[in-house]
mmCIF file of C-alpha atoms in Angstrom:
data_model
loop_
_atom_site.group_PDB
_atom_site.id
_atom_site.type_symbol
_atom_site.label_atom_id
_atom_site.label_comp_id
_atom_site.label_asym_id
_atom_site.label_seq_id
_atom_site.Cartn_x
_atom_site.Cartn_y
_atom_site.Cartn_z
ATOM 1 C CA ILE A 967 117.251 99.255 111.917
ATOM 2 C CA ASN A 968 117.202 96.320 114.311
ATOM 3 C CA MET A 969 121.007 96.334 114.446
ATOM 4 C CA ILE A 970 121.275 100.088 114.969
ATOM 5 C CA SER A 971 118.461 100.152 117.552
ATOM 6 C CA SER A 972 120.296 97.542 119.613
ATOM 7 C CA ILE A 973 123.303 99.852 119.971
ATOM 8 C CA PRO A 974 123.246 102.192 122.996
ATOM 9 C CA ALA A 975 122.242 105.717 121.955
ATOM 10 C CA THR A 976 125.567 107.218 123.046
ATOM 11 C CA LEU A 977 127.443 104.907 120.665
ATOM 12 C CA ARG A 978 125.188 105.160 117.595
ATOM 13 C CA THR A 979 126.806 108.304 116.170
ATOM 14 C CA GLU A 980 130.274 106.796 116.579
ATOM 15 C CA PHE A 981 129.104 103.536 114.996
ATOM 16 C CA LEU A 982 127.614 105.282 111.967
ATOM 17 C CA GLN A 983 130.615 107.553 111.496
ATOM 18 C CA GLU A 984 132.913 104.520 111.510
ATOM 19 C CA LEU A 985 130.618 102.880 108.949
ATOM 20 C CA LEU A 986 130.488 105.911 106.642
ATOM 21 C CA ALA A 987 134.142 106.987 106.768
ATOM 22 C CA PRO A 988 135.725 104.171 104.704
ATOM 23 C CA THR A 989 132.891 104.303 102.138
ATOM 24 C CA GLY A 990 133.265 108.032 101.470
ATOM 25 C CA GLU A 991 134.480 107.762 97.896
ATOM 26 C CA PRO A 992 132.811 104.723 96.350
ATOM 27 C CA SER A 993 134.053 103.609 92.953
ATOM 28 C CA SER A 994 131.671 103.306 90.056
ATOM 29 C CA ALA A 995 132.314 99.554 89.850
ATOM 30 C CA ALA A 996 131.562 99.012 93.558
ATOM 31 C CA VAL A 997 128.342 101.010 93.387
ATOM 32 C CA ARG A 998 127.087 99.280 90.257
ATOM 33 C CA GLU A 999 127.783 95.892 91.851
ATOM 34 C CA ILE A 1000 125.733 96.909 94.906
ATOM 35 C CA LEU A 1001 122.893 98.154 92.705
ATOM 36 C CA ALA A 1002 122.916 94.906 90.744
ATOM 37 C CA ARG A 1003 122.439 92.990 93.998
ATOM 38 C CA ALA A 1004 119.749 95.432 95.096
ATOM 39 C CA ARG A 1005 117.787 94.693 91.937
ATOM 40 C CA ASN A 1006 117.663 91.036 93.009
ATOM 41 C CA LYS A 1007 115.653 92.128 96.082
ATOM 42 C CA LYS A 1008 117.676 90.067 98.556
ATOM 43 C CA GLY A 1009 118.523 92.966 100.856
ATOM 44 C CA LEU A 1010 121.723 94.933 101.401
ATOM 45 C CA ALA A 1011 124.274 95.022 104.195
ATOM 46 C CA LEU A 1012 124.777 98.186 106.225
ATOM 47 C CA LYS A 1013 128.120 98.740 104.490
ATOM 48 C CA ASP A 1014 126.366 98.618 101.112
ATOM 49 C CA VAL A 1015 123.903 101.261 102.282
ATOM 50 C CA ALA A 1016 126.807 103.377 103.544
ATOM 51 C CA TYR A 1017 128.322 103.348 100.045
ATOM 52 C CA LEU A 1018 125.017 104.472 98.564
ATOM 53 C CA ALA A 1019 124.551 107.172 101.217
ATOM 54 C CA ASN A 1020 127.908 108.658 100.215
ATOM 55 C CA LEU A 1021 127.108 108.981 96.515
ATOM 56 C CA LYS A 1022 127.994 112.332 94.935
ATOM 57 C CA ASP A 1023 128.526 111.438 91.256
ATOM 58 C CA PRO A 1024 125.319 112.507 89.428
ATOM 59 C CA CYS A 1025 125.529 109.495 87.101
ATOM 60 C CA LEU A 1026 125.685 107.076 90.039
ATOM 61 C CA VAL A 1027 122.894 108.914 91.856
ATOM 62 C CA SER A 1028 120.763 108.521 88.716
ATOM 63 C CA ALA A 1029 121.634 104.817 88.620
ATOM 64 C CA LEU A 1030 120.564 104.505 92.261
ATOM 65 C CA PHE A 1031 117.169 106.084 91.562
ATOM 66 C CA ALA A 1032 116.739 103.926 88.460
ATOM 67 C CA ALA A 1033 117.409 100.762 90.478
ATOM 68 C CA ALA A 1034 115.019 101.870 93.248
ATOM 69 C CA SER A 1035 112.326 102.664 90.689
ATOM 70 C CA ALA A 1036 112.747 99.276 88.996
ATOM 71 C CA VAL A 1037 112.440 97.401 92.299
ATOM 72 C CA LYS A 1038 109.397 99.456 93.299
ATOM 73 C CA ASP A 1039 107.703 98.742 89.967
ATOM 74 C CA GLU A 1040 108.404 95.012 90.253
ATOM 75 C CA ILE A 1041 106.955 94.834 93.749
ATOM 76 C CA TYR A 1042 104.034 97.260 93.522
ATOM 77 C CA GLY A 1043 103.433 97.827 89.819
ATOM 78 C CA SER A 1044 101.571 100.897 88.592
ATOM 79 C CA ARG A 1045 99.037 101.341 91.359
ATOM 80 C CA LEU A 1046 98.047 103.625 94.169
ATOM 81 C CA VAL A 1047 97.397 102.238 97.643
ATOM 82 C CA PHE A 1048 95.338 104.337 100.055
ATOM 83 C CA PHE A 1049 95.252 104.043 103.825
ATOM 84 C CA ALA A 1050 93.578 105.960 106.613
ATOM 85 C CA PRO A 1051 95.611 107.096 109.630
ATOM 86 C CA LEU A 1052 94.231 106.127 113.020
ATOM 87 C CA TYR A 1053 95.801 108.045 115.913
ATOM 88 C CA ILE A 1054 95.263 106.055 119.080
ATOM 89 C CA SER A 1055 97.340 108.070 121.568
ATOM 90 C CA ASP A 1056 98.919 111.526 121.681
ATOM 91 C CA PHE A 1057 101.039 110.852 124.776
ATOM 92 C CA CYS A 1058 104.693 111.470 123.877
ATOM 93 C CA VAL A 1059 107.946 111.985 125.760
ATOM 94 C CA ASN A 1060 109.757 113.725 122.880
ATOM 95 C CA ASP A 1061 109.890 117.463 122.318
ATOM 96 C CA CYS A 1062 109.935 117.721 118.518
ATOM 97 C CA ARG A 1063 108.679 121.268 118.097
ATOM 98 C CA TYR A 1064 107.121 120.692 114.664
ATOM 99 C CA CYS A 1065 104.688 118.132 116.125
ATOM 100 C CA ASN A 1066 101.596 119.081 118.094
ATOM 101 C CA PHE A 1067 102.131 116.041 120.339
ATOM 102 C CA HIS A 1068 105.493 117.321 121.634
ATOM 103 C CA ALA A 1069 106.027 117.012 125.364
ATOM 104 C CA GLY A 1070 106.333 120.784 125.859
ATOM 105 C CA ASN A 1071 102.796 121.384 124.597
ATOM 106 C CA ARG A 1072 101.078 121.990 127.942
ATOM 107 C CA ARG A 1073 97.811 123.112 126.341
ATOM 108 C CA LEU A 1074 97.100 119.689 124.845
ATOM 109 C CA ALA A 1075 94.615 117.622 126.862
ATOM 110 C CA ARG A 1076 96.230 114.255 126.254
ATOM 111 C CA ARG A 1077 94.370 110.998 125.931
ATOM 112 C CA LYS A 1078 94.599 107.573 124.450
ATOM 113 C CA LEU A 1079 91.785 105.525 123.007
ATOM 114 C CA SER A 1080 90.274 102.637 124.891
ATOM 115 C CA MET A 1081 89.859 99.389 122.973
ATOM 116 C CA GLU A 1082 86.160 100.163 122.657
ATOM 117 C CA GLU A 1083 87.040 103.519 121.081
ATOM 118 C CA VAL A 1084 89.577 101.877 118.763
ATOM 119 C CA GLY A 1085 86.824 99.534 117.609
ATOM 120 C CA ALA A 1086 84.394 102.412 117.056
ATOM 121 C CA GLN A 1087 86.930 104.412 115.055
ATOM 122 C CA THR A 1088 87.784 101.335 113.002
ATOM 123 C CA ALA A 1089 84.109 100.730 112.238
ATOM 124 C CA PHE A 1090 83.776 104.345 111.100
ATOM 125 C CA LEU A 1091 86.714 103.924 108.705
ATOM 126 C CA ILE A 1092 85.394 100.616 107.384
ATOM 127 C CA ASN A 1093 82.073 102.314 106.655
ATOM 128 C CA GLN A 1094 84.037 104.871 104.631
ATOM 129 C CA TRP A 1095 85.244 101.894 102.529
ATOM 130 C CA HIS A 1096 88.794 101.900 103.891
ATOM 131 C CA LYS A 1097 90.631 98.566 103.872
ATOM 132 C CA ARG A 1098 94.026 99.665 105.214
ATOM 133 C CA ILE A 1099 94.889 101.575 108.374
ATOM 134 C CA LEU A 1100 98.088 103.266 109.495
ATOM 135 C CA LEU A 1101 98.133 103.033 113.289
ATOM 136 C CA GLU A 1102 99.839 106.046 114.870
ATOM 137 C CA ALA A 1103 100.911 106.755 118.446
ATOM 138 C CA GLY A 1104 103.351 109.042 120.210
ATOM 139 C CA GLU A 1105 106.473 107.664 121.861
ATOM 140 C CA ASP A 1106 105.638 107.045 125.497
ATOM 141 C CA PRO A 1107 106.756 103.741 127.062
ATOM 142 C CA ALA A 1108 104.386 104.179 130.010
ATOM 143 C CA ASN A 1109 101.209 105.007 128.099
ATOM 144 C CA ASN A 1110 101.868 103.465 124.695
ATOM 145 C CA ASP A 1111 103.699 100.255 125.523
ATOM 146 C CA ILE A 1112 103.886 97.415 123.009
ATOM 147 C CA ASP A 1113 101.049 95.493 124.675
ATOM 148 C CA TYR A 1114 98.710 98.461 124.163
ATOM 149 C CA ILE A 1115 99.788 98.748 120.511
ATOM 150 C CA VAL A 1116 99.304 95.017 119.896
ATOM 151 C CA ALA A 1117 95.899 95.053 121.607
ATOM 152 C CA ALA A 1118 94.842 97.923 119.337
ATOM 153 C CA ILE A 1119 96.028 96.001 116.263
ATOM 154 C CA ASN A 1120 94.037 92.948 117.339
ATOM 155 C CA LYS A 1121 90.964 95.114 117.939
ATOM 156 C CA ILE A 1122 91.264 96.673 114.483
ATOM 157 C CA TYR A 1123 91.528 93.291 112.771
ATOM 158 C CA SER A 1124 88.562 91.886 114.693
ATOM 159 C CA SER A 1125 86.261 94.836 113.912
ATOM 160 C CA ARG A 1126 83.645 94.257 111.226
ATOM 161 C CA THR A 1127 80.642 96.044 109.772
ATOM 162 C CA PRO A 1128 78.272 95.119 106.916
ATOM 163 C CA LYS A 1129 80.776 96.874 104.620
ATOM 164 C CA GLY A 1130 83.615 94.538 105.552
ATOM 165 C CA ASN A 1131 86.764 94.726 107.635
ATOM 166 C CA ILE A 1132 90.316 96.069 107.673
ATOM 167 C CA ARG A 1133 92.644 93.873 105.650
ATOM 168 C CA ARG A 1134 95.947 95.392 106.703
ATOM 169 C CA VAL A 1135 97.218 97.377 109.651
ATOM 170 C CA ASN A 1136 100.435 99.282 109.042
ATOM 171 C CA VAL A 1137 102.215 100.746 112.065
ATOM 172 C CA ASN A 1138 104.029 104.045 112.556
ATOM 173 C CA ILE A 1139 105.514 104.108 116.047
ATOM 174 C CA ALA A 1140 108.908 104.878 117.554
ATOM 175 C CA ALA A 1141 111.929 102.616 117.239
ATOM 176 C CA THR A 1142 111.665 99.716 119.647
ATOM 177 C CA THR A 1143 113.383 96.451 120.587
ATOM 178 C CA VAL A 1144 113.875 93.303 118.541
ATOM 179 C CA GLU A 1145 111.510 91.499 120.921
ATOM 180 C CA ASN A 1146 108.831 94.127 120.333
ATOM 181 C CA TYR A 1147 109.312 93.978 116.561
ATOM 182 C CA ARG A 1148 108.610 90.261 116.836
ATOM 183 C CA LYS A 1149 105.401 91.039 118.711
ATOM 184 C CA LEU A 1150 104.341 93.417 115.933
ATOM 185 C CA LYS A 1151 105.046 90.765 113.341
ATOM 186 C CA GLY A 1152 103.122 88.232 115.402
ATOM 187 C CA ALA A 1153 100.140 90.589 115.414
ATOM 188 C CA GLY A 1154 100.097 90.428 111.620
ATOM 189 C CA ILE A 1155 101.044 93.984 110.685
ATOM 190 C CA GLY A 1156 101.522 94.868 107.045
ATOM 191 C CA THR A 1157 104.455 97.294 107.205
ATOM 192 C CA TYR A 1158 106.338 99.114 109.938
ATOM 193 C CA GLN A 1159 107.256 102.745 109.326
ATOM 194 C CA LEU A 1160 109.861 104.688 111.259
ATOM 195 C CA PHE A 1161 110.441 108.362 110.584
ATOM 196 C CA GLN A 1162 113.895 108.853 112.073
ATOM 197 C CA GLU A 1163 115.085 112.402 111.511
ATOM 198 C CA THR A 1164 118.736 111.592 112.181
ATOM 199 C CA TYR A 1165 120.954 109.382 114.309
ATOM 200 C CA HIS A 1166 123.353 112.296 114.765
ATOM 201 C CA ARG A 1167 122.333 113.449 118.217
ATOM 202 C CA PRO A 1168 123.844 117.011 118.100
ATOM 203 C CA THR A 1169 121.941 117.696 114.863
ATOM 204 C CA TYR A 1170 118.752 116.175 116.260
#
């Protein structure tokens, strides 16, 4: 994601098409070699992912899911992890019609939480016995800049009640810069989630 995000938006579609074209008909041997490396949990190159994205053979697709399941089980085991979402700002510059935060929604009285309000909401969740939070915010560089997000993360981690504190803050915000990803890591986030519908701009 870091590599793709660093590419200007107008060139991303071209970049991905050039990546996918030569991997359009992956051989069984090539795919199984990629899956073997994936099982070692050392990461995959973009070209490897392109091969897997082009899979059509049902047997290879099944092998892909089997490898993903094995890695998931090794990392997480048989457990359920619960988190509570904490929406800190509904300001957004996008116009995704399925989302109530979309920019065209003129009836929404937009607001973002102050740090005091973030602390109060965190305390409420702690008192409900939550230990993990998923911080959510719309994409708006003016209202929801990285400093605001990091300040909210710090406020969440510093909030305590007699029932304890939040052990992990996961973050679901828009794609950002490498520098900003470093700031998120420096703030001690657990995971970063990015729901990217597509990099193909005409489809989007």
